Structures are given as structure tokens and as C-alpha cells.
CSV table of C-alpha atoms in Angstrom, one decimal:
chain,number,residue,atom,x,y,z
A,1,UNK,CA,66.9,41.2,232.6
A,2,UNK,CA,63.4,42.6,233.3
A,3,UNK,CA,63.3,45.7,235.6
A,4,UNK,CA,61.6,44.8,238.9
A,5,UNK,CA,60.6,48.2,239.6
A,6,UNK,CA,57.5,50.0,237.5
A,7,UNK,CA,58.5,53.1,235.6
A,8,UNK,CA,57.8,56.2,237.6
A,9,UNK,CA,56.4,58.0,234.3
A,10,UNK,CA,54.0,55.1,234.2
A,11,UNK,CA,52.6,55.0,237.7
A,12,UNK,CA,52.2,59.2,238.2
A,13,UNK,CA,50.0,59.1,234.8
A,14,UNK,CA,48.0,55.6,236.4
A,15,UNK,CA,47.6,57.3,239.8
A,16,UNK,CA,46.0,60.7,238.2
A,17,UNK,CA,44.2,59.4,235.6
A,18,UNK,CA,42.9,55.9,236.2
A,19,UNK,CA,43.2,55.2,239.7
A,20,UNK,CA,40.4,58.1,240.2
A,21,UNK,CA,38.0,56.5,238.3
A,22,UNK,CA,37.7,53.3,240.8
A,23,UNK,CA,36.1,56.6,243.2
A,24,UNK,CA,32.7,55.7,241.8
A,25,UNK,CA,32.2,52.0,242.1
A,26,UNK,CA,30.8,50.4,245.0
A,27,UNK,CA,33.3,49.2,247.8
A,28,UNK,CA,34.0,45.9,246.3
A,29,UNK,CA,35.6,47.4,243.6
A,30,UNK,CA,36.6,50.8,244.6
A,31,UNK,CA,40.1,52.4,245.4
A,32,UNK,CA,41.3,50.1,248.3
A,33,UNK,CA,40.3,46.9,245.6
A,34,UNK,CA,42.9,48.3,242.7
A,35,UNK,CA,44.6,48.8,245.2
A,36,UNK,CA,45.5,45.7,246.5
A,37,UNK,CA,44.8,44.3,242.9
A,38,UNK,CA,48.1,45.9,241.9
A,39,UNK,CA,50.6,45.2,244.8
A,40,UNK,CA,49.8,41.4,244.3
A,41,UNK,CA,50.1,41.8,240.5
A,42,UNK,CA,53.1,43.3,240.7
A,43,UNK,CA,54.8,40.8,243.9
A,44,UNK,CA,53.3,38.0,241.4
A,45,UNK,CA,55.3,39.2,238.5
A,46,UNK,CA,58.4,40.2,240.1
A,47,UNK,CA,58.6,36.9,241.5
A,48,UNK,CA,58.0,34.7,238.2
A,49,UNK,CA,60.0,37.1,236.4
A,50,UNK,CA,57.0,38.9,234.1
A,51,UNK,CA,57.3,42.5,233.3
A,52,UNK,CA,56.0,44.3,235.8
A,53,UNK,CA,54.8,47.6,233.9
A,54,UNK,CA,52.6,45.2,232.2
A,55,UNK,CA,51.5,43.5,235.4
A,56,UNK,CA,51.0,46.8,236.9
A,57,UNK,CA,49.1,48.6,234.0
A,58,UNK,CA,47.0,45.7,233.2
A,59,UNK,CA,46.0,45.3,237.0
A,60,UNK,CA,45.0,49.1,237.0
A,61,UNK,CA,42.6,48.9,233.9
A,62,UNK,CA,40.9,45.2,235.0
A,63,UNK,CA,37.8,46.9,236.5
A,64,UNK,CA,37.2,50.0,234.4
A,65,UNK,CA,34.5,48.1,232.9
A,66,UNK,CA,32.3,48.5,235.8
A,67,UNK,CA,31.6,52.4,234.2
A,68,UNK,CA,29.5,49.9,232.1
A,69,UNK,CA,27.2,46.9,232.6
A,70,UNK,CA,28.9,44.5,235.1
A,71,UNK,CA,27.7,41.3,233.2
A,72,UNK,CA,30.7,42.4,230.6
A,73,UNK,CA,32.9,44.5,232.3
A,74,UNK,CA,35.9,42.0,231.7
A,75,UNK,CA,35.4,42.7,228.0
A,76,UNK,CA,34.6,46.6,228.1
A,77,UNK,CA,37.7,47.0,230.5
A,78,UNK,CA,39.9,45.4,227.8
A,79,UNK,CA,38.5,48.0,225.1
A,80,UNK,CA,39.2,51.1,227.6
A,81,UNK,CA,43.0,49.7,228.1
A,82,UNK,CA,43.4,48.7,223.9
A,83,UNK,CA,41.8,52.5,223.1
A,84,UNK,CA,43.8,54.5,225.5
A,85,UNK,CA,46.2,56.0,222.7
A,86,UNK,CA,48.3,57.2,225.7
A,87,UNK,CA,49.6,54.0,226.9
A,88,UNK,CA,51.9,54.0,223.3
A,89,UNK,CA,54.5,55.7,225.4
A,90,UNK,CA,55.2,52.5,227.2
A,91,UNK,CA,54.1,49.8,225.7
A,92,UNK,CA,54.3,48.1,221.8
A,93,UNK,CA,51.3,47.0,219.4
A,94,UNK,CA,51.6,43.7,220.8
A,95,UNK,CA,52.4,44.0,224.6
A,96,UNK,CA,49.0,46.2,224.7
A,97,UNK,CA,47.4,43.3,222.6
A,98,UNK,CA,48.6,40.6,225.4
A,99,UNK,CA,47.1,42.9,228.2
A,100,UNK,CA,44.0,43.7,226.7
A,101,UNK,CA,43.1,40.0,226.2
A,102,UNK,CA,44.9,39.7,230.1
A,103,UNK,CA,42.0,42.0,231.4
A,104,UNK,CA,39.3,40.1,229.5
A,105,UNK,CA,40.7,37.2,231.1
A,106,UNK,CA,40.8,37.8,234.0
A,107,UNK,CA,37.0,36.9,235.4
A,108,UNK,CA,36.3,34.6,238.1
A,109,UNK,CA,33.7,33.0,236.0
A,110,UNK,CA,36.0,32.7,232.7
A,111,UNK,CA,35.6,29.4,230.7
A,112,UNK,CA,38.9,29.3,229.4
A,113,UNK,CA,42.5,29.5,231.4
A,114,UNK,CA,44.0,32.7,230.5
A,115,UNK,CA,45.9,32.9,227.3
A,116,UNK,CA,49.0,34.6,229.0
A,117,UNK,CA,50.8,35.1,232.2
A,118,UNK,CA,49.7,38.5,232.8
A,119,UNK,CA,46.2,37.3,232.4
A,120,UNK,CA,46.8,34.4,235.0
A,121,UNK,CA,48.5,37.2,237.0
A,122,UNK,CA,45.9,39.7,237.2
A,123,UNK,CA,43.1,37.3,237.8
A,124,UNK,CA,45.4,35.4,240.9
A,125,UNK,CA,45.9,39.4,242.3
A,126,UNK,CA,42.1,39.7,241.6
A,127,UNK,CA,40.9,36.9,243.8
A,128,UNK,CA,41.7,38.5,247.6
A,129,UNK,CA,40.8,34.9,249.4
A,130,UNK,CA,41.4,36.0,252.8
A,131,UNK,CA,37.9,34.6,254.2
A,132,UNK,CA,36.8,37.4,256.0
A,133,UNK,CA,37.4,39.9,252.8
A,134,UNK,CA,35.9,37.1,250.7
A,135,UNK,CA,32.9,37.6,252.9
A,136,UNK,CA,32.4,41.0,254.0
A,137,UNK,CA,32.5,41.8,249.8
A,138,UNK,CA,30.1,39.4,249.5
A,139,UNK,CA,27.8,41.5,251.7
A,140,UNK,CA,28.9,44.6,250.8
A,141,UNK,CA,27.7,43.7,247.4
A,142,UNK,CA,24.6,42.1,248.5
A,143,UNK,CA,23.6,45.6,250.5
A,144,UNK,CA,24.5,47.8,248.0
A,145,UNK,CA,22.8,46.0,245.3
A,146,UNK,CA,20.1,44.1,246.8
A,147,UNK,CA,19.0,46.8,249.6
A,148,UNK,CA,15.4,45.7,249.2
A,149,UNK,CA,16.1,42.3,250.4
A,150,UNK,CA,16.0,41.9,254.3
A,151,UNK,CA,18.4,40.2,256.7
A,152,UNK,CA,17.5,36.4,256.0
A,153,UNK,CA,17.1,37.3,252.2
A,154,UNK,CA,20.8,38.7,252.5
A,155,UNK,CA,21.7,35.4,254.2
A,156,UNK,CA,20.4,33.1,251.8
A,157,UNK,CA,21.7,34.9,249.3
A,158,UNK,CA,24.8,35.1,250.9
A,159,UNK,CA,25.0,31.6,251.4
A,160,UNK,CA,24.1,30.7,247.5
A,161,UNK,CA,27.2,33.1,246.4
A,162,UNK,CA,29.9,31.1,248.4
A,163,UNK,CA,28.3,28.0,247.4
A,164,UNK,CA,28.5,28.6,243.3
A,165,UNK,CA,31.5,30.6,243.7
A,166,UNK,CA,34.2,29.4,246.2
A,167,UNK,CA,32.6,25.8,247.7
A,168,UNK,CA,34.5,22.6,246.1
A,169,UNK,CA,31.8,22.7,243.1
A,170,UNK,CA,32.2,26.2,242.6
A,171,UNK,CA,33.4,28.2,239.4
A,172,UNK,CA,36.5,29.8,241.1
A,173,UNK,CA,40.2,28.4,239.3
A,174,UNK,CA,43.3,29.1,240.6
A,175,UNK,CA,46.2,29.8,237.9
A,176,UNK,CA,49.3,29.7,239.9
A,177,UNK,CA,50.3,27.0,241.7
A,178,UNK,CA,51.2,27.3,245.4
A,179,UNK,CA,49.7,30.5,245.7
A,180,UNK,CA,48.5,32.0,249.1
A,181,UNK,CA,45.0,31.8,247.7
A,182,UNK,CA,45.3,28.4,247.7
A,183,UNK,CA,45.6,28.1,251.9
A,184,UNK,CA,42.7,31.1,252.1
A,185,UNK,CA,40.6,29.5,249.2
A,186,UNK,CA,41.0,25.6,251.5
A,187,UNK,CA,40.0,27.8,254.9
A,188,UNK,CA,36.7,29.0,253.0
A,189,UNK,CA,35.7,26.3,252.1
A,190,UNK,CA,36.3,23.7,255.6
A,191,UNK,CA,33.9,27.2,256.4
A,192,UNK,CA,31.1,26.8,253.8
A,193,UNK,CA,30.6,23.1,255.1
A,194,UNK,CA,30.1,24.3,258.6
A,195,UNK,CA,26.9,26.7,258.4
A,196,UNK,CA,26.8,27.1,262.0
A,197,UNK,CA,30.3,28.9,262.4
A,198,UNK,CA,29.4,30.9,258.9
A,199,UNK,CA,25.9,32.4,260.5
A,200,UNK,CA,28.2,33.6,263.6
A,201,UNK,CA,30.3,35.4,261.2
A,202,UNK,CA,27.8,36.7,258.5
A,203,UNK,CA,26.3,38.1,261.8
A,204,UNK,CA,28.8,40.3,262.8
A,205,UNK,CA,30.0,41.4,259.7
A,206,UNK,CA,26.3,42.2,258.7
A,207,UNK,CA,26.2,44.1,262.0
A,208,UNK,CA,28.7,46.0,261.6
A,209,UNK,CA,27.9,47.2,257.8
A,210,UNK,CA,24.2,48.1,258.8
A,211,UNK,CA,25.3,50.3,261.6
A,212,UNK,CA,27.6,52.6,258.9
């Protein structure tokens, strides 16, 4: 019988000194992002019965990456968890092994399905398809690291993301079936193919950021 609880041990030492690190990455990936990253992970593997230290510890390295070039973050996230001697306390040779290649899995834009469940857990937690999330991180990301590019740029770029990303022909994959990111990933795209009711919302949402 797995424990459904994370050890206590385990989360004081993620909270002091990982957690922190997520400070210094812009807001689609900061604090609040882990965050949530984690309380789906572990929901996802209490409820399929996966360990949940491993769920838990492999959703709080899956970004660390982004210290680094964000093209290979994936990758250079799974280094930091496989070369963090301290995690020996909890974990085996092998279970480290499994979430190392769970946190280079776990990509949006990955080729290949996972090659475990904690990598399809981590990347289901990673995909927060609430459409309105879903879109104000897409212009979050667009101001932070576009700011040259003006309102209509922001748009059309805007408009491009959801399109190669989350539309019907898009790159996204789900890995567990009947997911709530399957209802929120359908009610993004019935919004994609109505650019109308999208322009009202990238609007206000752009609104609001640019008055912060």
C-alpha cells in the first residue's frame, strides 16, 4: 500500500530549498505555477495509486531548467533533479532515474509519450487548461518577453500561440484519459474558432496586465 500523504522530511527540505528558486522566473513559471504544478501532481497520483513523494518531488524540479536556456529546460531540469545528491535520503538509484526522465518528459512540445506514469503525471499537472489561465500566460509571456512588440503585434502573436499549441492541429497531448484538461482543453478550442469572442477577451486581459 503506497502512502497517500508526502513525507514531511521531504516537503520542509522542497519548500526551503527549491521552491525559492521558482522566485526568479517570470510569472508563467514562478511560485504560484509550482505551485499548482504540485497539488495536481500529487491529486493525480493519489488517485491512480503512483507514489506520491515521487509525483511530488518530480513536479517541484520540472521547471528548474528555466535557470538555463528555455529551448532545453526540460532536459537541464532533469540534470538538476539526477545531480541533487541530497534527494538519496528518499529515493533509490532507480526511482531518481524514473523522475529524471519524468521531468525531461514532461514538455508540451515532447515527441514521444512519456516513458512512465510520473512523467505522464507531471506533464497532465503541468498543462493548467483553464482558458482564461491558458490565456493570460500566454500574454504574460508575450509582455515579458516580447515588450518591444505593440498591442496588435501581441495579438497576432497571441493568436499564432493558441493556434500551434492548443487549436485541433496543435502540438498539445493529453496523457490521462478523462482528465479535467480534457473539458478546459475542448472550451479553448470551440474559443480559438470564434476570433471575435477571443479579441473581447485578449482585450481585457491585455488591459488589465498593461495597467500593473
Amino acid at each position: 500500500m503506497i502512502d497517500k500523504n508526502v513525507s514531511l522530511d521531504l516537503m520542509a527540505f522542497i519548500e526551503t530549498d527549491i521552491l525559492p528558486r521558482y522566485a526568479e522566473f517570470d510569472k508563467a513559471h514562478n511560485l504560484t505555477h509550482v505551485t499548482r504544478v504540485i497539488n495536481r501532481s500529487i491529486k493525480l497520483a493519489q488517485k491512480i495509486g503512483a507514489d506520491v513523494n515521487m509525483a511530488y518531488a518530480t513536479a517541484a524540479y520540472h521547471d528548474l531548467g528555466l535557470e538555463g536556456p528555455r529551448a532545453i529546460h526540460h532536459v537541464t531540469s532533469g540534470k538538476i533533479l539526477a545531480a541533487d545528491m541530497r534527494l538519496r535520503k528518499w529515493f533509490s538509484t532507480e526511482q531518481i532515474k524514473i523522475m529524471k526522465e519524468a521531468v525531461e518528459d514532461h514538455r508540451a512540445s515532447a515527441s514521444h509519450a512519456p516513458r512512465s506514469i510520473y512523467g505522464k503525471i507531471v506533464a497532465e499537472a503541468d498543462r493548467d487548461l483553464e482558458p482564461e489561465t491558458v490565456f493570460r500566460r500566454t500574454i504574460e509571456y508575450g509582455i515579458d518577453h516580447y515588450p518591444e512588440k505593440n498591442k496588435e503585434e501581441q495579438w497576432k502573436r497571441f493568436c499564432e500561440h493558441l493556434e500551434n499549441k492548443y487549436s485541433a492541429h496543435g502540438y498539445i497531448k493529453l496523457w490521462i484519459p478523462g482528465s479535467e484538461n480534457e473539458k478546459s482543453l475542448k472550451q479553448i478550442r470551440d474559443l480559438i474558432i470564434q476570433p471575435a469572442r477571443l479579441k473581447e477577451i485578449f482585450d481585457r486581459i491585455y488591459a488589465e496586465e498593461t495597467a500593473e
